Tab-separated table of C-alpha atoms in Angstrom:
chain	number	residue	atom	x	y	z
A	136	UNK	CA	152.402	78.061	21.865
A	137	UNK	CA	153.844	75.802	19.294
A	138	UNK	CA	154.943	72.107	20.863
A	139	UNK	CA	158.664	72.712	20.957
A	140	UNK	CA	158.510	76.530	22.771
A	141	UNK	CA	158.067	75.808	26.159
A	142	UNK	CA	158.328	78.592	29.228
A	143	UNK	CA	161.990	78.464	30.637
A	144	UNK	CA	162.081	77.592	33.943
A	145	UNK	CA	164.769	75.403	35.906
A	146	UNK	CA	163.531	72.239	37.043
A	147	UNK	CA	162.905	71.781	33.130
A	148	UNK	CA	165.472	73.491	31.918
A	149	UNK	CA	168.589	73.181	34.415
A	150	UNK	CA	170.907	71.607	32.597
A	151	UNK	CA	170.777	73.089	29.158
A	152	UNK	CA	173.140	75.290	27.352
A	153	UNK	CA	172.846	77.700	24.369
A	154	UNK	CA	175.671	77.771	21.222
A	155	UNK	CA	176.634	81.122	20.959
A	156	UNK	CA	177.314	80.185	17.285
A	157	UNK	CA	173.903	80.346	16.254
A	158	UNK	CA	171.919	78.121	13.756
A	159	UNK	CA	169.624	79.351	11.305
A	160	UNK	CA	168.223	76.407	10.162
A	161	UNK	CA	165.499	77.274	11.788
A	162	UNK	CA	164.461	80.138	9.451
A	163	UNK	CA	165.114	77.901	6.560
A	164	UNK	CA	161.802	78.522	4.830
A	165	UNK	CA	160.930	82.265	6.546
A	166	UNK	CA	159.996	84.468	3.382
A	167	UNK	CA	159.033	87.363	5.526
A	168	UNK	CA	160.727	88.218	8.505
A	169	UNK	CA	159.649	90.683	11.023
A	170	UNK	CA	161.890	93.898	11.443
A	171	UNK	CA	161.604	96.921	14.190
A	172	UNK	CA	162.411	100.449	12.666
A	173	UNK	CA	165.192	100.691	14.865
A	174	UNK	CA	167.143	98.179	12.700
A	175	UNK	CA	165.875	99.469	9.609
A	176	UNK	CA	168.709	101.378	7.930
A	177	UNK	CA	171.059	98.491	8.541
A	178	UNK	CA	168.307	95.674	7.093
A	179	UNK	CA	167.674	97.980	3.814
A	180	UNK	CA	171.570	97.609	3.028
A	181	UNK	CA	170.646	93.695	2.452
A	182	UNK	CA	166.631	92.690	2.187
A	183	UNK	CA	163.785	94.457	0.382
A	184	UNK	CA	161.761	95.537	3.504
A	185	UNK	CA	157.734	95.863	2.954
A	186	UNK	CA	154.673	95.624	4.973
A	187	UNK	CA	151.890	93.075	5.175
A	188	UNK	CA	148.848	93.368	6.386
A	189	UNK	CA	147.036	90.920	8.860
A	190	UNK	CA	143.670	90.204	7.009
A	191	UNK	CA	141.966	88.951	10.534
A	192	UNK	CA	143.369	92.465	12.802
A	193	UNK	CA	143.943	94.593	9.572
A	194	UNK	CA	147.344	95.851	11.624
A	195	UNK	CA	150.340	95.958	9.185
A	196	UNK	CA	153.906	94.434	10.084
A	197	UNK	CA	157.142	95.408	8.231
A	198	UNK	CA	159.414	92.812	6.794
A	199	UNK	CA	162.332	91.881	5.415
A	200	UNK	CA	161.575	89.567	2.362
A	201	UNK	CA	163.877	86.544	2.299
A	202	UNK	CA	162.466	85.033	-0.785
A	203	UNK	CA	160.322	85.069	-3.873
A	204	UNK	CA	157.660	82.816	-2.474
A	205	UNK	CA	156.385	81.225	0.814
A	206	UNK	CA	158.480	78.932	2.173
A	207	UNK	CA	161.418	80.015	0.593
A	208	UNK	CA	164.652	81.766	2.090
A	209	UNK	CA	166.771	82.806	0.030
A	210	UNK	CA	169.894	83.419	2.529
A	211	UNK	CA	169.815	80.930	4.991
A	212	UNK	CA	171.967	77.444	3.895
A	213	UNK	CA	173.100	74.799	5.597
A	214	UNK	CA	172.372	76.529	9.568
A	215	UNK	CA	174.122	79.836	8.348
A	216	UNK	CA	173.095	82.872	6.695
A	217	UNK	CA	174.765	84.579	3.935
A	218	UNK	CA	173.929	88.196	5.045
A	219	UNK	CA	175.742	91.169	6.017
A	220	UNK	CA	173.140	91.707	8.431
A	221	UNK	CA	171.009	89.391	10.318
A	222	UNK	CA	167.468	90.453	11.748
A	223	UNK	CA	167.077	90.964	15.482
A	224	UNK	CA	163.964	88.328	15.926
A	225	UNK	CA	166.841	85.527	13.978
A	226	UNK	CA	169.589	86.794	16.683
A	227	UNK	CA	167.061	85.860	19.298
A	228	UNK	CA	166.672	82.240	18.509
A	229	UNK	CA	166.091	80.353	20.461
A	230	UNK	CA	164.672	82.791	22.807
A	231	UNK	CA	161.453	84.605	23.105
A	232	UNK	CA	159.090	86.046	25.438
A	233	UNK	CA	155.220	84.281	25.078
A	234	UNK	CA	152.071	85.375	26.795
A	235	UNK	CA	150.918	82.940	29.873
A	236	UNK	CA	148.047	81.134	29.091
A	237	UNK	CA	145.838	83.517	31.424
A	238	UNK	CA	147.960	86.773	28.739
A	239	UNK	CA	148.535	88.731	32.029
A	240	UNK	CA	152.303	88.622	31.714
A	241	UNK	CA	155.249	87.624	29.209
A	242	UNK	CA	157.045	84.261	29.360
A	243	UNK	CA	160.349	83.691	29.204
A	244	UNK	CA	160.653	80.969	26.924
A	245	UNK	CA	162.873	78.645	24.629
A	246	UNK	CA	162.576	76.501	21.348
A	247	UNK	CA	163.999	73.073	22.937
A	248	UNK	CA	163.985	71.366	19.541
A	249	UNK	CA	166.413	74.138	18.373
A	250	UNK	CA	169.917	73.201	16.833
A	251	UNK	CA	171.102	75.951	19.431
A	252	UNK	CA	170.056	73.612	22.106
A	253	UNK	CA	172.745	71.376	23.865
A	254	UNK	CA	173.164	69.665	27.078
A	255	UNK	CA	176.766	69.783	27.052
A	256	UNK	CA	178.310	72.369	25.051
A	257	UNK	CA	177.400	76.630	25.392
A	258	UNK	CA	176.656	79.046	27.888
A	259	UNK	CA	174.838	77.721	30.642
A	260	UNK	CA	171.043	79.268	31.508
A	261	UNK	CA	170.700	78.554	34.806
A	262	UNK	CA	173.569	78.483	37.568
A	263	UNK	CA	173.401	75.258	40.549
A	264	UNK	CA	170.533	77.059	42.575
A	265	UNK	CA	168.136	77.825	39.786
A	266	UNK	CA	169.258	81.100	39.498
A	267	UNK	CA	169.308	82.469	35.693
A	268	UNK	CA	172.855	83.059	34.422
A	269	UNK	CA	173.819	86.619	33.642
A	270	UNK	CA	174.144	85.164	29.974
A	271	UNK	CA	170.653	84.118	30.307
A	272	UNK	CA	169.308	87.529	32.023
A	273	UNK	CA	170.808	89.055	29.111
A	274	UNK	CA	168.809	87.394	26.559
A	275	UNK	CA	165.707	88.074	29.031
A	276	UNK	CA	166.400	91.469	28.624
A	277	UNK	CA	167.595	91.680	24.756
A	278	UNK	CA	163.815	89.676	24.282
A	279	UNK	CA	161.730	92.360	26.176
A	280	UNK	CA	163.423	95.386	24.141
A	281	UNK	CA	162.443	93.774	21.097
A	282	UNK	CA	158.864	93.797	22.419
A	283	UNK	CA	159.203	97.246	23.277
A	284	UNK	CA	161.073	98.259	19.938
A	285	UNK	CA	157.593	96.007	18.281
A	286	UNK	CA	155.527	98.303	19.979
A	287	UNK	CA	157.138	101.501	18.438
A	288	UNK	CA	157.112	99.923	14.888
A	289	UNK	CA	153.129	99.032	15.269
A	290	UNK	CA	153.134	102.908	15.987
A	291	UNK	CA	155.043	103.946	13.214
A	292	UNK	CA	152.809	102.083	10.872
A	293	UNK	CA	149.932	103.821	12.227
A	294	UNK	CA	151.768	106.699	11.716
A	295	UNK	CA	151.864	105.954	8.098
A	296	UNK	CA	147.956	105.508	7.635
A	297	UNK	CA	147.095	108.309	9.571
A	298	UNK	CA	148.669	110.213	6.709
A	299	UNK	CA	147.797	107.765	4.406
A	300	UNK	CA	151.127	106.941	3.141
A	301	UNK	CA	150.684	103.199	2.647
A	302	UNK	CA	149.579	101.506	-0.714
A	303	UNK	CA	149.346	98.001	-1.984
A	304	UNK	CA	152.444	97.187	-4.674
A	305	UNK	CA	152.174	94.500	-6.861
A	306	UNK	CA	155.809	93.608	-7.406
A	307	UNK	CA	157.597	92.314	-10.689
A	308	UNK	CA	160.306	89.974	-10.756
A	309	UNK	CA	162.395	89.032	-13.416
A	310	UNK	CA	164.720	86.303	-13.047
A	311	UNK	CA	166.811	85.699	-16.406
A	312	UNK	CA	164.733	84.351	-19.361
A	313	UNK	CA	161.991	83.064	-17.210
A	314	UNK	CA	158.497	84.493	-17.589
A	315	UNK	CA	157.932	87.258	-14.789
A	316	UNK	CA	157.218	86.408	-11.329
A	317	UNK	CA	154.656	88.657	-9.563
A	318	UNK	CA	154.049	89.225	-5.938
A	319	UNK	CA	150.899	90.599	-4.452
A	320	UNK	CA	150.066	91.463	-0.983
A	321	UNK	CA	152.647	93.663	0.025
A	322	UNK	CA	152.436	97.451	0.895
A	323	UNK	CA	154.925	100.265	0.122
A	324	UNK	CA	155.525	104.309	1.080
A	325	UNK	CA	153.534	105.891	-1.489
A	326	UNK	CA	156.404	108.534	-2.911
A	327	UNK	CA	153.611	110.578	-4.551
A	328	UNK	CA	151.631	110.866	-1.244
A	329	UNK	CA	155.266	111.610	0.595
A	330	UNK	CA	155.686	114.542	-2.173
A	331	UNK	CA	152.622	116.532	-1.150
A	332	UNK	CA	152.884	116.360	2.311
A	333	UNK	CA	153.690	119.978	3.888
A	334	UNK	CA	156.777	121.364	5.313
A	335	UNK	CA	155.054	120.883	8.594
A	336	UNK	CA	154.519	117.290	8.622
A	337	UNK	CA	157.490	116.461	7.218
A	338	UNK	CA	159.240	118.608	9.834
A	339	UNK	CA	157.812	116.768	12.276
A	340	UNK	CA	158.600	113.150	10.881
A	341	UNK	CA	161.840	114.425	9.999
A	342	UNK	CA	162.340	115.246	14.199
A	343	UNK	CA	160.509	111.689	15.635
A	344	UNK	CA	163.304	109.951	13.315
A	345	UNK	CA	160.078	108.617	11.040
A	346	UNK	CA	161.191	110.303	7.781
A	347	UNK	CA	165.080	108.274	8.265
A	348	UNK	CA	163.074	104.621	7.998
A	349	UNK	CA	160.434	106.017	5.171
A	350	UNK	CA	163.605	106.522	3.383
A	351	UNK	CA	165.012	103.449	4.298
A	352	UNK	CA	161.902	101.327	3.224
A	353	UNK	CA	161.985	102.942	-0.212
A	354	UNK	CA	165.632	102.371	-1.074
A	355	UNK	CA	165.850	98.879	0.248
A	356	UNK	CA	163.345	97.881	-2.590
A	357	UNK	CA	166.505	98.398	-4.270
A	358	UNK	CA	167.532	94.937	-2.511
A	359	UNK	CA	164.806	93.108	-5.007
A	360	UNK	CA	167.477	93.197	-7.552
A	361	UNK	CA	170.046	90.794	-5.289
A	362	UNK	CA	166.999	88.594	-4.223
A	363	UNK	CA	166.308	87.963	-7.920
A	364	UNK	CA	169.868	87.251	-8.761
A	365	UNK	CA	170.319	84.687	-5.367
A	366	UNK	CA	166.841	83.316	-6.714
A	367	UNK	CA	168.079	82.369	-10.517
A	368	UNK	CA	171.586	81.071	-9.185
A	369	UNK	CA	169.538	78.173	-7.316
């Protein structure tokens, strides 16, 4: 747990509020952001979403790219974000649930360095007994479907190699009269591997909603255009 996320509890945390106007800063230089497939036909309409792979656990995570290279985000300014649609894990900020240090249950917990973070002004977390706030219960509870909605997405990527519908993309990006950027170590929906499925199997996607975010993955690479052109008006 980094040093600013700390476990929410009240004798710590009694007295703090939460803006409801939320600050982004804190995503300032997130290339990749993670995404559930339950958002993913509303974040194709803005971000290029691919997958990564984890070179330690080998699992893959879909993303939203932000940017053209690490540390970069290409929509988040001055503590706002200039996107028609913001990512659920961004929404969440400051909030999160964290493994206990013995990883037997999740942790309620809070980024106390975040701009979000007040002492005076915002909803309150925790009423005069210690009690959480129903504004606070409600980002308990918006946390643990997010972990839940994770869960499904790791599925639906294993989905994907099980029929082997995943392949590295080496992606070209042209930004005016500048030399061609590339960007490696991404993975896409193979359309040629899609094509020969059978009727079956694509029935059957088609009915556990899989086949509506395939679809969704492959036109939001569409989205690489508008990332270029935010990239060469910098």
């Amino acid at each position: 747990m980094t040093q600013s996320i700390a476990a929410l509890n009240p004798a710590r945390h009694g007295k703090l509020h939460v803006v409801t106007q939320r600050d982004f800063s804190h995503a300032s230089e997130d290339q990749l952001v993670p995404v559930v497939v339950q958002e993913c036909v509303d974040a194709a309409t803005e971000f290029p979403l691919v997958f990564v792979k984890n070179a330690q656990t080998g699992e893959f995570t879909l993303v939203a790219m932000m940017g053209l290279q690490p540390q970069q985000n290409l929509y988040c300014g001055q503590g706002d974000i200039q996107a028609n649609y913001v990512p659920q894990v961004l929404r969440l900020h400051p909030f999160s649930l964290r493994p206990s240090e013995q990883a037997e249950q999740l942790m309620l917990c809070i980024d106390e360095q975040s701009n979000c973070v007040s002492e005076e002004h915002g909803q309150a977390l925790f009423d005069e007994q210690g009690n959480k706030t129903a504004f606070l219960q409600a980002q308990s509870d918006a946390c643990m479907q997010f972990i839940e909605h994770q869960q499904i997405t790791r599925q639906f990527a294993q989905l994907l190699l099980q029929h082997n519908l995943l392949t590295a993309q080496r992606l070209t990006i042209r930004l005016g009269d500048e030399q061609p950027r590339t960007i490696d170590g991404v993975y896409i929906i193979d359309q040629k591997r899609l094509s020969e499925l059978d009727a079956e199997t694509l029935a059957t996607l088609n009915r556990n909603g899989a086949l509506q975010v395939i679809h969704a993955q492959l036109l939001s690479l569409k989205q690489l255009n508008r990332l270029s052109k935010r990239a060469s008006q910098r």
